[in-house]
Amino acid sequence: MTSRKPRIAIAFPADAQALGTTMVENTRLAGVAEALSSAGALVVSAPFCDEIAAECEARLAGVDVVLVWFNPFEGGRDRSRLNTALRAVAAKGVLVSAHPDVIDVLGTKDVLYRTRHMAWGSDVRRYANAQAMRAGLLESLQNGSRVLKQLRGQSGDGIWQVSLKGSQLVVCHATRGSLPQTMTTDAFADVCRPYFEHAGAMIDQAFQPRLSEGMIRCYMVGNQVAGFGEQLVNALLPESTPGPRLYFAADRIDFQPLKRKLEDEWIAQMCEALGLKESDLPILWDADFLLGANDSQGNDTYVLCEINISSVYPFPPSAMAPLVAKALAIDLR
């Protein structure tokens, strides 16, 4: 048995000016660093940007665990160089959370299509190119409004509500301040063309009428629910006012049916559908749910909206202890 402290790195975007000199203790992740240190870990600050990629990769190669908080796009750049570094250190035995290969499977909107058969699923289609979308969207719109989603993005970018009005489409982007626009199917296909060029596909999901009742975020540590967030959103509802995200511990009474479904059934089913092992799941991630139609007994049902892995923050205080425990559970060699 070794008595040395586990070495846990926190990787986060480096400031464009300061590059690698910013310490994690001076960022929003300071609380995570302090909790890990208090629990006995040696915390390594790992600011990352492309200019210092080699230096950061060398730093990460000397730790036991890397916890990554890095969006799909930071400062106008994608994270491809970071992913290369993370794959390299993981190949040397470092535990990387979330591993880029897991993000590719679990952290894109493709998960909505691949798990559409599950109880959390909905009417979901996948379009491989703009031509397929142009043809398929007109068919899917016959059943009501749809939400088109690019496979990777953040802050509502590349997410559109689409409705049919005569021969025209009424579309609304989910980015802040967007208003509905009317355009032809061909014009909308041209708007979406960059999403196909970037990620190779788009997801078409039935619009959920209960969106105005809010969204439930389940914060996960591995395969266990570690807390909840609840928020009234106005993305795709420009006439409404967004509310604050409120945070709750995992024992919130009215969310227990959702918690049990996730822990007892859905996570295992999801892993099977995606070809993952539960041990592959990130140390910290979240799943967003909208309310579906009530079941025959009048109970709420839940529809998966998206899964977030790349940079899950903020999160409820109740998630900190299980997050730290999971990170410290590494087998030190």
Short mmCIF file of C-alpha atoms in Angstrom, two decimals:
data_model
loop_
_atom_site.label_atom_id
_atom_site.label_comp_id
_atom_site.label_asym_id
_atom_site.label_seq_id
_atom_site.Cartn_x
_atom_site.Cartn_y
_atom_site.Cartn_z
CA MET A 1 0.00 0.00 0.00
CA THR A 2 1.36 3.40 -0.92
CA SER A 3 1.02 6.33 1.46
CA ARG A 4 1.69 9.06 -1.06
CA LYS A 5 -0.95 11.64 -1.83
CA PRO A 6 -2.96 11.16 -5.03
CA ARG A 7 -1.99 13.78 -7.61
CA ILE A 8 -5.11 15.31 -9.14
CA ALA A 9 -4.87 17.93 -11.88
CA ILE A 10 -7.62 20.39 -12.71
CA ALA A 11 -7.49 21.38 -16.39
CA PHE A 12 -9.21 24.62 -17.36
CA PRO A 13 -8.93 27.29 -20.09
CA ALA A 14 -5.81 29.42 -19.76
CA ASP A 15 -6.17 33.17 -19.98
CA ALA A 16 -5.08 34.36 -23.42
CA GLN A 17 -2.65 36.86 -21.87
CA ALA A 18 -1.46 35.00 -18.79
CA LEU A 19 -1.18 31.64 -20.60
CA GLY A 20 0.02 29.05 -18.10
CA THR A 21 0.54 31.29 -15.08
CA THR A 22 -3.05 31.38 -13.80
CA MET A 23 -3.49 29.13 -10.77
CA VAL A 24 -6.68 27.15 -10.27
CA GLU A 25 -7.03 28.76 -6.83
CA ASN A 26 -7.76 32.05 -8.62
CA THR A 27 -10.53 30.64 -10.81
CA ARG A 28 -14.13 29.57 -10.34
CA LEU A 29 -12.81 26.07 -9.59
CA ALA A 30 -11.04 27.20 -6.42
CA GLY A 31 -13.64 25.42 -4.26
CA VAL A 32 -13.00 22.13 -6.04
CA ALA A 33 -9.24 22.50 -5.54
CA GLU A 34 -9.70 23.28 -1.85
CA ALA A 35 -12.04 20.32 -1.30
CA LEU A 36 -9.62 17.93 -3.00
CA SER A 37 -6.68 19.28 -1.04
CA SER A 38 -8.57 19.06 2.25
CA ALA A 39 -9.37 15.42 1.48
CA GLY A 40 -5.70 14.59 1.05
CA ALA A 41 -4.97 15.16 -2.63
CA LEU A 42 -2.04 17.02 -4.12
CA VAL A 43 -3.79 19.41 -6.50
CA VAL A 44 -2.02 20.38 -9.73
CA SER A 45 -3.15 23.53 -11.54
CA ALA A 46 -3.28 22.84 -15.31
CA PRO A 47 -4.34 25.88 -17.36
CA PHE A 48 -4.47 24.94 -21.04
CA CYS A 49 -4.38 26.70 -24.39
CA ASP A 50 -2.90 25.64 -27.70
CA GLU A 51 0.20 27.83 -27.27
CA ILE A 52 1.31 25.84 -24.20
CA ALA A 53 -0.11 22.45 -25.19
CA ALA A 54 3.19 20.57 -24.93
CA GLU A 55 3.96 22.06 -21.52
CA CYS A 56 0.49 21.21 -20.23
CA GLU A 57 0.64 17.66 -21.59
CA ALA A 58 3.95 17.10 -19.77
CA ARG A 59 2.40 18.40 -16.56
CA LEU A 60 -0.62 16.12 -16.89
CA ALA A 61 1.53 13.06 -17.59
CA GLY A 62 2.82 13.26 -14.04
CA VAL A 63 -0.51 13.01 -12.22
CA ASP A 64 -2.95 10.25 -11.31
CA VAL A 65 -6.22 11.95 -12.26
CA VAL A 66 -7.14 14.84 -14.57
CA LEU A 67 -10.46 16.58 -14.01
CA VAL A 68 -11.29 18.65 -17.08
CA TRP A 69 -13.46 21.78 -17.29
CA PHE A 70 -13.22 22.89 -20.91
CA ASN A 71 -16.09 23.74 -23.28
CA PRO A 72 -16.28 22.42 -26.86
CA PHE A 73 -15.18 25.90 -27.95
CA GLU A 74 -13.08 28.31 -25.92
CA GLY A 75 -11.91 31.67 -27.24
CA GLY A 76 -13.10 30.81 -30.73
CA ARG A 77 -11.09 27.56 -30.85
CA ASP A 78 -12.15 23.97 -30.59
CA ARG A 79 -10.51 21.65 -28.06
CA SER A 80 -8.88 19.26 -30.55
CA ARG A 81 -5.34 19.97 -29.29
CA LEU A 82 -6.45 19.47 -25.70
CA ASN A 83 -8.12 16.19 -26.66
CA THR A 84 -4.87 14.99 -28.23
CA ALA A 85 -3.03 15.74 -24.99
CA LEU A 86 -5.69 14.05 -22.87
CA ARG A 87 -5.66 10.90 -25.01
CA ALA A 88 -1.87 10.79 -24.77
CA VAL A 89 -1.76 10.99 -20.99
CA ALA A 90 -4.66 8.54 -20.64
CA ALA A 91 -2.67 6.04 -22.70
CA LYS A 92 0.06 6.33 -20.06
CA GLY A 93 -2.36 5.32 -17.29
CA VAL A 94 -3.68 8.69 -16.12
CA LEU A 95 -7.41 8.70 -15.34
CA VAL A 96 -8.95 11.44 -17.50
CA SER A 97 -12.45 12.68 -16.72
CA ALA A 98 -14.09 13.18 -19.03
CA HIS A 99 -12.06 11.23 -21.56
CA PRO A 100 -12.47 12.67 -25.09
CA ASP A 101 -13.61 9.29 -26.41
CA VAL A 102 -16.42 9.23 -23.83
CA ILE A 103 -17.38 12.78 -24.75
CA ASP A 104 -17.61 11.71 -28.40
CA VAL A 105 -20.15 9.03 -27.43
CA LEU A 106 -22.05 10.53 -24.50
CA GLY A 107 -21.50 14.27 -24.72
CA THR A 108 -23.11 15.06 -28.08
CA LYS A 109 -26.73 15.37 -29.16
CA ASP A 110 -26.34 12.02 -30.93
CA VAL A 111 -27.20 10.45 -27.58
CA LEU A 112 -30.80 11.57 -28.13
CA TYR A 113 -30.99 9.51 -31.31
CA ARG A 114 -29.13 6.46 -30.02
CA THR A 115 -31.29 6.21 -26.88
CA ARG A 116 -34.61 7.23 -28.46
CA HIS A 117 -36.01 3.76 -27.71
CA MET A 118 -35.61 4.25 -23.95
CA ALA A 119 -38.30 5.52 -21.59
CA TRP A 120 -36.64 8.94 -21.61
CA GLY A 121 -36.70 8.97 -25.42
CA SER A 122 -38.90 10.92 -27.79
CA ASP A 123 -39.58 11.23 -31.51
CA VAL A 124 -36.02 11.83 -32.75
CA ARG A 125 -34.54 11.78 -36.25
CA ARG A 126 -30.96 12.14 -37.44
CA TYR A 127 -29.92 13.91 -40.63
CA ALA A 128 -26.50 13.24 -42.15
CA ASN A 129 -26.55 16.23 -44.49
CA ALA A 130 -28.55 19.32 -45.41
CA GLN A 131 -30.29 17.53 -48.28
CA ALA A 132 -31.59 14.81 -45.95
CA MET A 133 -32.72 17.46 -43.48
CA ARG A 134 -34.59 19.38 -46.19
CA ALA A 135 -36.61 16.29 -47.09
CA GLY A 136 -37.05 14.79 -43.63
CA LEU A 137 -37.94 18.00 -41.83
CA LEU A 138 -41.00 18.67 -43.96
CA GLU A 139 -42.23 15.19 -43.08
CA SER A 140 -41.54 15.46 -39.36
CA LEU A 141 -43.20 18.88 -39.16
CA GLN A 142 -46.51 17.29 -40.11
CA ASN A 143 -46.68 16.10 -36.48
CA GLY A 144 -46.00 19.53 -34.96
CA SER A 145 -43.08 21.76 -34.02
CA ARG A 146 -39.56 20.36 -33.96
CA VAL A 147 -36.24 21.28 -32.38
CA LEU A 148 -33.15 20.97 -34.58
CA LYS A 149 -29.84 20.54 -32.75
CA GLN A 150 -26.27 20.51 -33.96
CA LEU A 151 -24.29 17.64 -32.47
CA ARG A 152 -21.87 19.83 -30.53
CA GLY A 153 -22.33 23.32 -29.17
CA GLN A 154 -23.01 25.43 -26.12
CA SER A 155 -25.20 28.29 -24.92
CA GLY A 156 -28.00 27.45 -27.36
CA ASP A 157 -25.86 27.85 -30.48
CA GLY A 158 -27.08 25.61 -33.27
CA ILE A 159 -30.41 24.80 -31.60
CA TRP A 160 -33.54 25.90 -33.49
CA GLN A 161 -37.24 25.55 -32.95
CA VAL A 162 -38.96 25.02 -36.30
CA SER A 163 -42.67 25.21 -37.13
CA LEU A 164 -44.55 24.99 -40.40
CA LYS A 165 -46.66 27.95 -41.53
CA GLY A 166 -48.17 27.33 -44.94
CA SER A 167 -45.24 26.62 -47.26
CA GLN A 168 -42.80 28.53 -45.06
CA LEU A 169 -40.88 27.71 -41.90
CA VAL A 170 -40.97 29.78 -38.73
CA VAL A 171 -37.62 29.29 -37.00
CA CYS A 172 -36.18 30.61 -33.74
CA HIS A 173 -32.58 30.22 -32.65
CA ALA A 174 -32.02 29.33 -28.97
CA THR A 175 -29.23 31.88 -28.53
CA ARG A 176 -30.00 34.80 -26.23
CA GLY A 177 -32.00 37.63 -27.80
CA SER A 178 -33.09 35.66 -30.86
CA LEU A 179 -36.56 36.25 -32.32
CA PRO A 180 -38.65 34.09 -34.68
CA GLN A 181 -37.92 34.40 -38.40
CA THR A 182 -39.82 33.19 -41.45
CA MET A 183 -37.87 31.54 -44.26
CA THR A 184 -38.07 28.84 -46.88
CA THR A 185 -36.91 25.29 -46.26
CA ASP A 186 -34.02 25.83 -48.69
CA ALA A 187 -32.93 28.98 -46.85
CA PHE A 188 -33.01 27.22 -43.49
CA ALA A 189 -31.04 24.29 -44.91
CA ASP A 190 -28.37 26.79 -45.98
CA VAL A 191 -28.31 28.27 -42.46
CA CYS A 192 -27.72 24.78 -41.05
CA ARG A 193 -25.12 23.71 -43.60
CA PRO A 194 -22.13 24.73 -41.37
CA TYR A 195 -23.39 22.44 -38.61
CA PHE A 196 -23.16 19.47 -40.95
CA GLU A 197 -19.71 20.56 -42.12
CA HIS A 198 -18.55 20.86 -38.52
CA ALA A 199 -20.00 17.74 -36.92
CA GLY A 200 -21.47 15.66 -39.73
CA ALA A 201 -25.11 15.51 -38.63
CA MET A 202 -28.05 17.25 -36.97
CA ILE A 203 -30.69 15.92 -34.61
CA ASP A 204 -34.41 16.57 -35.10
CA GLN A 205 -36.42 16.14 -31.88
CA ALA A 206 -40.12 16.72 -31.26
CA PHE A 207 -40.77 19.99 -29.43
CA GLN A 208 -41.92 19.35 -25.85
CA PRO A 209 -45.07 21.39 -25.04
CA ARG A 210 -44.23 21.49 -21.32
CA LEU A 211 -40.98 23.37 -21.93
CA SER A 212 -42.49 26.44 -20.25
CA GLU A 213 -42.70 24.47 -16.98
CA GLY A 214 -38.93 24.36 -16.78
CA MET A 215 -35.99 22.01 -17.00
CA ILE A 216 -34.60 19.58 -14.43
CA ARG A 217 -30.84 19.04 -14.40
CA CYS A 218 -29.58 15.88 -12.72
CA TYR A 219 -25.98 16.21 -11.58
CA MET A 220 -24.28 12.84 -11.76
CA VAL A 221 -21.12 11.48 -10.16
CA GLY A 222 -20.45 8.29 -12.06
CA ASN A 223 -23.76 6.41 -12.03
CA GLN A 224 -25.22 8.16 -8.97
CA VAL A 225 -27.34 11.31 -8.72
CA ALA A 226 -25.46 13.88 -6.62
CA GLY A 227 -27.90 16.79 -6.83
CA PHE A 228 -30.43 18.64 -8.93
CA GLY A 229 -30.86 21.95 -10.68
CA GLU A 230 -34.21 23.44 -11.67
CA GLN A 231 -34.72 26.38 -13.98
CA LEU A 232 -37.44 28.12 -15.93
CA VAL A 233 -35.80 28.62 -19.32
CA ASN A 234 -36.67 31.02 -22.12
CA ALA A 235 -34.56 29.47 -24.86
CA LEU A 236 -37.07 28.90 -27.70
CA LEU A 237 -39.63 30.84 -25.63
CA PRO A 238 -38.57 34.45 -26.33
CA GLU A 239 -41.73 35.89 -24.83
CA SER A 240 -40.98 34.39 -21.41
CA THR A 241 -38.60 35.50 -18.68
CA PRO A 242 -35.89 33.06 -17.61
CA GLY A 243 -35.68 32.26 -13.94
CA PRO A 244 -32.59 31.55 -11.86
CA ARG A 245 -31.27 28.00 -11.68
CA LEU A 246 -32.01 26.71 -8.21
CA TYR A 247 -29.92 23.93 -6.70
CA PHE A 248 -31.08 21.07 -4.54
CA ALA A 249 -29.54 18.09 -2.80
CA ALA A 250 -30.14 14.60 -4.14
CA ASP A 251 -32.82 13.93 -1.50
CA ARG A 252 -35.37 16.43 -2.89
CA ILE A 253 -38.63 14.54 -2.40
CA ASP A 254 -40.51 15.25 -5.63
CA PHE A 255 -37.48 14.34 -7.77
CA GLN A 256 -37.01 10.91 -6.21
CA PRO A 257 -38.94 9.05 -8.98
CA LEU A 258 -36.55 10.56 -11.54
CA LYS A 259 -33.54 9.71 -9.35
CA ARG A 260 -34.64 6.09 -8.96
CA LYS A 261 -35.23 5.72 -12.69
CA LEU A 262 -31.77 7.04 -13.47
CA GLU A 263 -29.89 4.99 -10.89
CA ASP A 264 -31.87 1.76 -11.11
CA GLU A 265 -32.65 1.57 -14.84
CA TRP A 266 -31.75 4.32 -17.24
CA ILE A 267 -27.99 4.70 -16.73
CA ALA A 268 -27.41 0.98 -17.28
CA GLN A 269 -29.71 1.00 -20.32
CA MET A 270 -27.93 4.06 -21.71
CA CYS A 271 -24.51 2.47 -21.30
CA GLU A 272 -25.69 -0.66 -23.08
CA ALA A 273 -27.14 1.37 -25.96
CA LEU A 274 -23.93 3.40 -26.32
CA GLY A 275 -21.46 0.57 -25.82
CA LEU A 276 -20.04 2.05 -22.63
CA LYS A 277 -19.16 0.49 -19.30
CA GLU A 278 -20.46 2.28 -16.22
CA SER A 279 -16.82 2.67 -15.18
CA ASP A 280 -16.38 4.82 -18.31
CA LEU A 281 -18.81 7.42 -17.01
CA PRO A 282 -17.27 10.80 -16.12
CA ILE A 283 -16.64 11.66 -12.50
CA LEU A 284 -18.97 14.65 -12.94
CA TRP A 285 -21.61 15.12 -15.66
CA ASP A 286 -25.25 16.08 -15.94
CA ALA A 287 -28.42 15.12 -17.77
CA ASP A 288 -31.14 17.67 -18.59
CA PHE A 289 -34.78 16.63 -18.66
CA LEU A 290 -38.00 18.27 -19.81
CA LEU A 291 -41.40 17.19 -18.58
CA GLY A 292 -43.21 14.86 -20.94
CA ALA A 293 -46.89 13.96 -21.13
CA ASN A 294 -48.43 12.62 -17.92
CA ASP A 295 -48.76 8.84 -17.79
CA SER A 296 -52.04 6.97 -17.31
CA GLN A 297 -51.84 7.52 -13.54
CA GLY A 298 -51.28 11.25 -13.95
CA ASN A 299 -47.58 11.09 -13.02
CA ASP A 300 -44.91 13.12 -14.74
CA THR A 301 -42.76 11.52 -17.39
CA TYR A 302 -39.34 12.83 -18.39
CA VAL A 303 -37.78 13.48 -21.80
CA LEU A 304 -34.01 13.71 -22.18
CA CYS A 305 -33.02 17.10 -23.57
CA GLU A 306 -29.23 16.82 -23.53
CA ILE A 307 -26.23 15.52 -21.62
CA ASN A 308 -23.39 17.82 -20.57
CA ILE A 309 -19.90 16.57 -19.87
CA SER A 310 -17.24 18.98 -21.06
CA SER A 311 -17.55 21.72 -18.44
CA VAL A 312 -20.20 21.05 -15.79
CA TYR A 313 -20.16 24.09 -13.55
CA PRO A 314 -21.68 25.42 -11.35
CA PHE A 315 -23.15 22.46 -9.53
CA PRO A 316 -24.96 22.09 -6.20
CA PRO A 317 -22.88 21.93 -2.99
CA SER A 318 -24.25 18.42 -2.42
CA ALA A 319 -22.21 17.17 -5.39
CA MET A 320 -18.84 18.22 -3.99
CA ALA A 321 -18.33 15.40 -1.48
CA PRO A 322 -19.16 12.55 -3.89
CA LEU A 323 -17.10 14.24 -6.62
CA VAL A 324 -14.07 14.36 -4.31
CA ALA A 325 -14.62 10.78 -3.08
CA LYS A 326 -14.85 9.50 -6.66
CA ALA A 327 -11.68 11.32 -7.71
CA LEU A 328 -9.79 9.98 -4.68
CA ALA A 329 -10.89 6.41 -5.36
CA ILE A 330 -8.10 6.03 -7.96
CA ASP A 331 -5.95 2.93 -7.56
CA LEU A 332 -2.47 4.36 -6.88
CA ARG A 333 0.30 2.26 -8.30
#
